[in-house]
mmCIF file of C-alpha atoms in Angstrom:
data_model
loop_
_atom_site.group_PDB
_atom_site.id
_atom_site.type_symbol
_atom_site.label_atom_id
_atom_site.label_comp_id
_atom_site.label_asym_id
_atom_site.label_seq_id
_atom_site.Cartn_x
_atom_site.Cartn_y
_atom_site.Cartn_z
ATOM 1 C CA MET A 1 26.332 -42.537 49.068
ATOM 2 C CA SER A 2 29.042 -40.506 49.733
ATOM 3 C CA SER A 3 29.021 -37.955 47.236
ATOM 4 C CA LEU A 4 27.585 -37.245 43.496
ATOM 5 C CA PRO A 5 30.781 -35.255 41.736
ATOM 6 C CA ALA A 6 29.721 -34.366 38.540
ATOM 7 C CA ASP A 7 31.872 -35.226 35.248
ATOM 8 C CA ARG A 8 33.587 -31.678 34.590
ATOM 9 C CA ASN A 9 33.329 -31.932 30.463
ATOM 10 C CA SER A 10 28.957 -31.478 31.259
ATOM 11 C CA GLU A 11 29.392 -28.344 33.078
ATOM 12 C CA PRO A 12 26.555 -25.421 31.081
ATOM 13 C CA THR A 13 27.575 -23.592 28.456
ATOM 14 C CA SER A 14 25.763 -20.417 27.253
ATOM 15 C CA ASN A 15 23.876 -22.338 23.913
ATOM 16 C CA ARG A 16 22.609 -25.266 26.237
ATOM 17 C CA SER A 17 19.988 -25.182 28.458
ATOM 18 C CA THR A 18 20.688 -28.134 30.575
ATOM 19 C CA PHE A 19 23.425 -30.431 31.531
ATOM 20 C CA GLU A 20 24.509 -33.800 32.343
ATOM 21 C CA ILE A 21 25.550 -35.446 35.436
ATOM 22 C CA ARG A 22 27.531 -38.333 36.071
ATOM 23 C CA PHE A 23 26.784 -40.262 39.133
ATOM 24 C CA HIS A 24 29.876 -41.995 40.418
ATOM 25 C CA LEU A 25 30.538 -44.819 43.186
ATOM 26 C CA LEU A 26 26.303 -45.842 44.461
ATOM 27 C CA PRO A 27 24.273 -44.399 42.115
ATOM 28 C CA PRO A 28 20.697 -44.402 43.062
ATOM 29 C CA SER A 29 18.416 -47.327 42.309
ATOM 30 C CA GLY A 30 17.300 -48.057 39.057
ATOM 31 C CA ILE A 31 19.954 -45.340 37.232
ATOM 32 C CA PRO A 32 22.893 -47.172 36.186
ATOM 33 C CA ALA A 33 26.337 -45.479 37.291
ATOM 34 C CA SER A 34 27.682 -42.864 35.114
ATOM 35 C CA SER A 35 24.417 -42.757 33.545
ATOM 36 C CA PRO A 36 24.116 -38.773 32.214
ATOM 37 C CA ILE A 37 20.515 -37.551 33.934
ATOM 38 C CA LYS A 38 19.309 -33.924 33.067
ATOM 39 C CA THR A 39 19.071 -31.609 35.920
ATOM 40 C CA HIS A 40 15.617 -30.875 34.936
ATOM 41 C CA HIS A 41 14.590 -34.263 35.569
ATOM 42 C CA LEU A 42 16.203 -34.582 39.302
ATOM 43 C CA MET A 43 14.576 -31.274 39.869
ATOM 44 C CA SER A 44 11.528 -31.716 42.749
ATOM 45 C CA LEU A 45 13.624 -34.570 44.155
ATOM 46 C CA LEU A 46 16.407 -32.618 44.791
ATOM 47 C CA HIS A 47 14.482 -29.578 45.410
ATOM 48 C CA ARG A 48 12.903 -31.757 48.770
ATOM 49 C CA VAL A 49 16.230 -33.555 49.364
ATOM 50 C CA SER A 50 19.230 -31.889 48.978
ATOM 51 C CA ARG A 51 18.299 -27.626 48.009
ATOM 52 C CA LEU A 52 21.243 -27.764 46.059
ATOM 53 C CA LEU A 53 19.781 -27.186 42.444
ATOM 54 C CA PRO A 54 22.209 -25.547 39.423
ATOM 55 C CA THR A 55 19.109 -23.804 38.797
ATOM 56 C CA LEU A 56 19.070 -22.549 42.446
ATOM 57 C CA PRO A 57 22.216 -21.119 43.385
ATOM 58 C CA LEU A 58 21.140 -19.963 46.808
ATOM 59 C CA ASN A 59 19.730 -21.890 49.598
ATOM 60 C CA PRO A 60 16.143 -22.064 49.345
ATOM 61 C CA ARG A 61 15.367 -22.951 52.635
ATOM 62 C CA THR A 62 17.844 -19.963 53.659
ATOM 63 C CA MET A 63 15.758 -17.218 51.027
ATOM 64 C CA SER A 64 12.454 -18.668 52.411
ATOM 65 C CA THR A 65 13.398 -17.433 56.401
ATOM 66 C CA LYS A 66 14.335 -14.200 54.583
ATOM 67 C CA ALA A 67 10.659 -14.108 52.530
ATOM 68 C CA GLN A 68 9.076 -15.092 55.807
ATOM 69 C CA THR A 69 10.096 -11.928 57.342
ATOM 70 C CA LEU A 70 10.158 -10.000 54.547
ATOM 71 C CA PHE A 71 6.345 -10.935 54.528
ATOM 72 C CA PHE A 72 5.077 -10.085 57.707
ATOM 73 C CA LYS A 73 6.817 -6.528 57.735
ATOM 74 C CA SER A 74 3.494 -5.329 55.169
ATOM 75 C CA ALA A 75 0.814 -3.602 56.353
ATOM 76 C CA GLN A 76 -1.874 -4.870 54.489
ATOM 77 C CA PHE A 77 -2.275 -9.042 53.219
ATOM 78 C CA ALA A 78 -4.821 -10.780 50.477
ATOM 79 C CA VAL A 79 -5.367 -14.358 50.014
ATOM 80 C CA ALA A 80 -5.809 -15.302 46.329
ATOM 81 C CA GLY A 81 -7.898 -18.589 46.368
ATOM 82 C CA ALA A 82 -10.187 -18.715 49.847
ATOM 83 C CA SER A 83 -13.345 -19.755 49.092
ATOM 84 C CA LYS A 84 -16.710 -20.185 50.891
ATOM 85 C CA ASP A 85 -15.271 -24.083 51.147
ATOM 86 C CA GLN A 86 -14.935 -24.133 54.769
ATOM 87 C CA THR A 87 -12.758 -27.216 54.553
ATOM 88 C CA LYS A 88 -10.317 -25.944 52.062
ATOM 89 C CA TYR A 89 -7.104 -24.086 53.108
ATOM 90 C CA GLY A 90 -7.684 -21.290 51.269
ATOM 91 C CA THR A 91 -10.663 -20.712 53.405
ATOM 92 C CA LYS A 92 -8.283 -21.160 56.827
ATOM 93 C CA VAL A 93 -5.312 -18.839 55.719
ATOM 94 C CA LEU A 94 -8.127 -16.179 55.355
ATOM 95 C CA LYS A 95 -8.989 -16.753 58.216
ATOM 96 C CA TRP A 96 -6.283 -17.186 60.556
ATOM 97 C CA TYR A 97 -5.315 -13.388 58.966
ATOM 98 C CA GLN A 98 -8.502 -12.943 60.601
ATOM 99 C CA ALA A 99 -7.931 -14.463 63.806
ATOM 100 C CA ARG A 100 -5.261 -12.170 64.047
ATOM 101 C CA GLU A 101 -7.132 -8.948 63.218
ATOM 102 C CA MET A 102 -5.001 -8.409 60.546
ATOM 103 C CA LYS A 103 -5.935 -6.167 57.288
ATOM 104 C CA VAL A 104 -6.631 -9.035 54.546
ATOM 105 C CA THR A 105 -8.431 -9.411 51.380
ATOM 106 C CA PRO A 106 -9.295 -11.866 49.757
ATOM 107 C CA VAL A 107 -8.712 -12.424 45.923
ATOM 108 C CA HIS A 108 -11.873 -14.532 44.243
ATOM 109 C CA PRO A 109 -12.220 -14.274 39.985
ATOM 110 C CA LYS A 110 -16.197 -14.505 40.982
ATOM 111 C CA GLU A 111 -17.057 -13.707 45.015
ATOM 112 C CA PRO A 112 -17.885 -10.906 45.790
ATOM 113 C CA GLU A 113 -17.382 -11.303 49.095
ATOM 114 C CA LEU A 114 -15.955 -14.462 51.977
ATOM 115 C CA GLU A 115 -16.094 -14.069 55.242
ATOM 116 C CA GLY A 116 -17.957 -10.788 55.454
ATOM 117 C CA VAL A 117 -14.983 -9.073 53.440
ATOM 118 C CA LYS A 118 -15.019 -7.489 50.505
ATOM 119 C CA ALA A 119 -13.348 -9.464 47.797
ATOM 120 C CA VAL A 120 -11.160 -7.868 44.918
ATOM 121 C CA THR A 121 -10.973 -10.394 40.850
ATOM 122 C CA ASN A 122 -7.437 -9.541 40.958
ATOM 123 C CA LEU A 123 -4.427 -8.052 42.637
ATOM 124 C CA THR A 124 -4.801 -5.212 40.717
ATOM 125 C CA GLY A 125 -8.102 -4.696 42.465
ATOM 126 C CA LEU A 126 -5.917 -4.302 46.029
ATOM 127 C CA GLU A 127 -6.179 -1.186 47.902
ATOM 128 C CA SER A 128 -2.298 -0.445 47.867
ATOM 129 C CA PRO A 129 -0.637 -3.742 45.581
ATOM 130 C CA SER A 130 3.211 -2.500 47.260
ATOM 131 C CA ARG A 131 1.735 -2.583 50.552
ATOM 132 C CA THR A 132 0.377 -6.336 50.365
ATOM 133 C CA SER A 133 1.803 -9.213 50.915
ATOM 134 C CA VAL A 134 0.273 -12.109 49.033
ATOM 135 C CA SER A 135 -0.928 -15.875 50.400
ATOM 136 C CA ILE A 136 -0.731 -18.101 47.589
ATOM 137 C CA VAL A 137 -3.252 -20.911 48.055
ATOM 138 C CA THR A 138 -4.215 -21.879 44.402
ATOM 139 C CA PRO A 139 -3.022 -24.625 41.621
ATOM 140 C CA PRO A 140 0.670 -23.813 40.513
ATOM 141 C CA LYS A 141 -0.762 -22.972 36.914
ATOM 142 C CA VAL A 142 -3.094 -19.843 38.744
ATOM 143 C CA THR A 143 -0.092 -19.007 40.691
ATOM 144 C CA LEU A 144 2.174 -18.823 37.785
ATOM 145 C CA ALA A 145 -0.139 -16.038 36.447
ATOM 146 C CA LEU A 146 0.043 -14.466 40.020
ATOM 147 C CA LEU A 147 3.071 -13.752 40.833
ATOM 148 C CA LYS A 148 3.441 -12.372 37.401
ATOM 149 C CA GLU A 149 1.209 -9.952 37.777
ATOM 150 C CA GLY A 150 1.987 -9.634 41.698
ATOM 151 C CA LYS A 151 5.933 -8.377 40.455
ATOM 152 C CA GLU A 152 4.307 -5.895 38.050
ATOM 153 C CA LEU A 153 2.306 -4.421 40.352
ATOM 154 C CA GLY A 154 5.392 -4.001 42.995
ATOM 155 C CA VAL A 155 3.479 -6.707 45.600
ATOM 156 C CA PRO A 156 6.836 -6.911 48.316
ATOM 157 C CA ALA A 157 6.415 -10.519 48.952
ATOM 158 C CA PHE A 158 4.580 -14.069 48.645
ATOM 159 C CA TRP A 159 3.461 -16.749 50.791
ATOM 160 C CA LEU A 160 2.774 -20.041 48.319
ATOM 161 C CA GLN A 161 1.159 -22.815 50.009
ATOM 162 C CA PRO A 162 1.923 -26.266 49.987
ATOM 163 C CA GLY A 163 0.101 -27.543 46.142
ATOM 164 C CA ALA A 164 1.015 -23.940 45.301
ATOM 165 C CA GLU A 165 4.217 -24.938 43.142
ATOM 166 C CA ASP A 166 5.629 -26.536 40.852
ATOM 167 C CA GLU A 167 8.655 -26.805 38.616
ATOM 168 C CA GLU A 168 7.469 -24.049 36.785
ATOM 169 C CA VAL A 169 6.658 -21.483 39.117
ATOM 170 C CA LEU A 170 10.059 -21.972 40.954
ATOM 171 C CA LYS A 171 12.388 -21.435 37.532
ATOM 172 C CA TYR A 172 10.148 -18.428 37.412
ATOM 173 C CA VAL A 173 10.715 -17.345 40.565
ATOM 174 C CA THR A 174 14.356 -18.281 40.373
ATOM 175 C CA LYS A 175 14.445 -16.571 36.660
ATOM 176 C CA GLU A 176 13.184 -13.457 38.099
ATOM 177 C CA GLY A 177 15.062 -13.141 41.491
ATOM 178 C CA LEU A 178 12.309 -13.514 43.263
ATOM 179 C CA THR A 179 13.625 -15.991 45.773
ATOM 180 C CA ASP A 180 14.554 -12.913 48.641
ATOM 181 C CA ARG A 181 10.385 -12.426 48.174
ATOM 182 C CA VAL A 182 8.643 -15.569 47.897
ATOM 183 C CA VAL A 183 8.036 -17.864 50.348
ATOM 184 C CA PHE A 184 8.261 -21.644 48.565
ATOM 185 C CA GLY A 185 9.196 -25.387 49.455
ATOM 186 C CA GLY A 186 6.635 -26.313 51.838
ATOM 187 C CA PRO A 187 5.982 -23.993 55.011
ATOM 188 C CA CYS A 188 2.953 -23.051 55.898
ATOM 189 C CA VAL A 189 1.372 -20.132 57.200
ATOM 190 C CA LEU A 190 -1.078 -21.349 59.349
ATOM 191 C CA VAL A 191 2.328 -23.484 61.458
ATOM 192 C CA SER A 192 5.351 -21.056 60.671
ATOM 193 C CA GLY A 193 3.075 -17.641 60.942
ATOM 194 C CA ASP A 194 2.929 -16.835 64.986
ATOM 195 C CA ASP A 195 6.224 -18.169 65.583
ATOM 196 C CA ILE A 196 7.114 -15.315 63.053
ATOM 197 C CA LEU A 197 5.403 -12.699 63.966
ATOM 198 C CA LYS A 198 6.569 -13.117 67.564
ATOM 199 C CA SER A 199 9.816 -12.838 66.041
ATOM 200 C CA LEU A 200 9.345 -9.458 65.001
ATOM 201 C CA LEU A 201 8.027 -7.863 67.940
#
């Protein structure tokens, strides 16, 4: 398909929360030609494929790269979603920081200690939230609450592990202007972390 031009008559207006796109030429399979499709129905697909959503005017890939660099400039780190389960990614992320001798604090609502490190029940309990970047390895609903709490506390950057985000989380990140402070869209600190750290040396 060569292009997906939008119907000029369906431009967003101040009193419309969504707008419609009319596909021309060869529409995706199962979608009738010139069928109106609301943007929010295509959020997941377009986010993964083109990363050029109307609600995300800035390219998430570019913003994520900036956020990754900002993330590792912090003096301290925290991991929300770590547990006693060694097979869970939250615990793997916590141990990743420990293996690199980085100052890290686990965030857990019930456990007082994880991997030999004193845990805090929420981001407010961090020693210095404004100097602590936070890795989030939680279900999207919990992620959203953590982002809101962290924003109020002045947390400099967040890294959303794969699976920690959904449409509502992405909408919040964009609406609050956090795209340059939040790593989202797929990068995993276990995979990309070392390369980013090397680039900062």
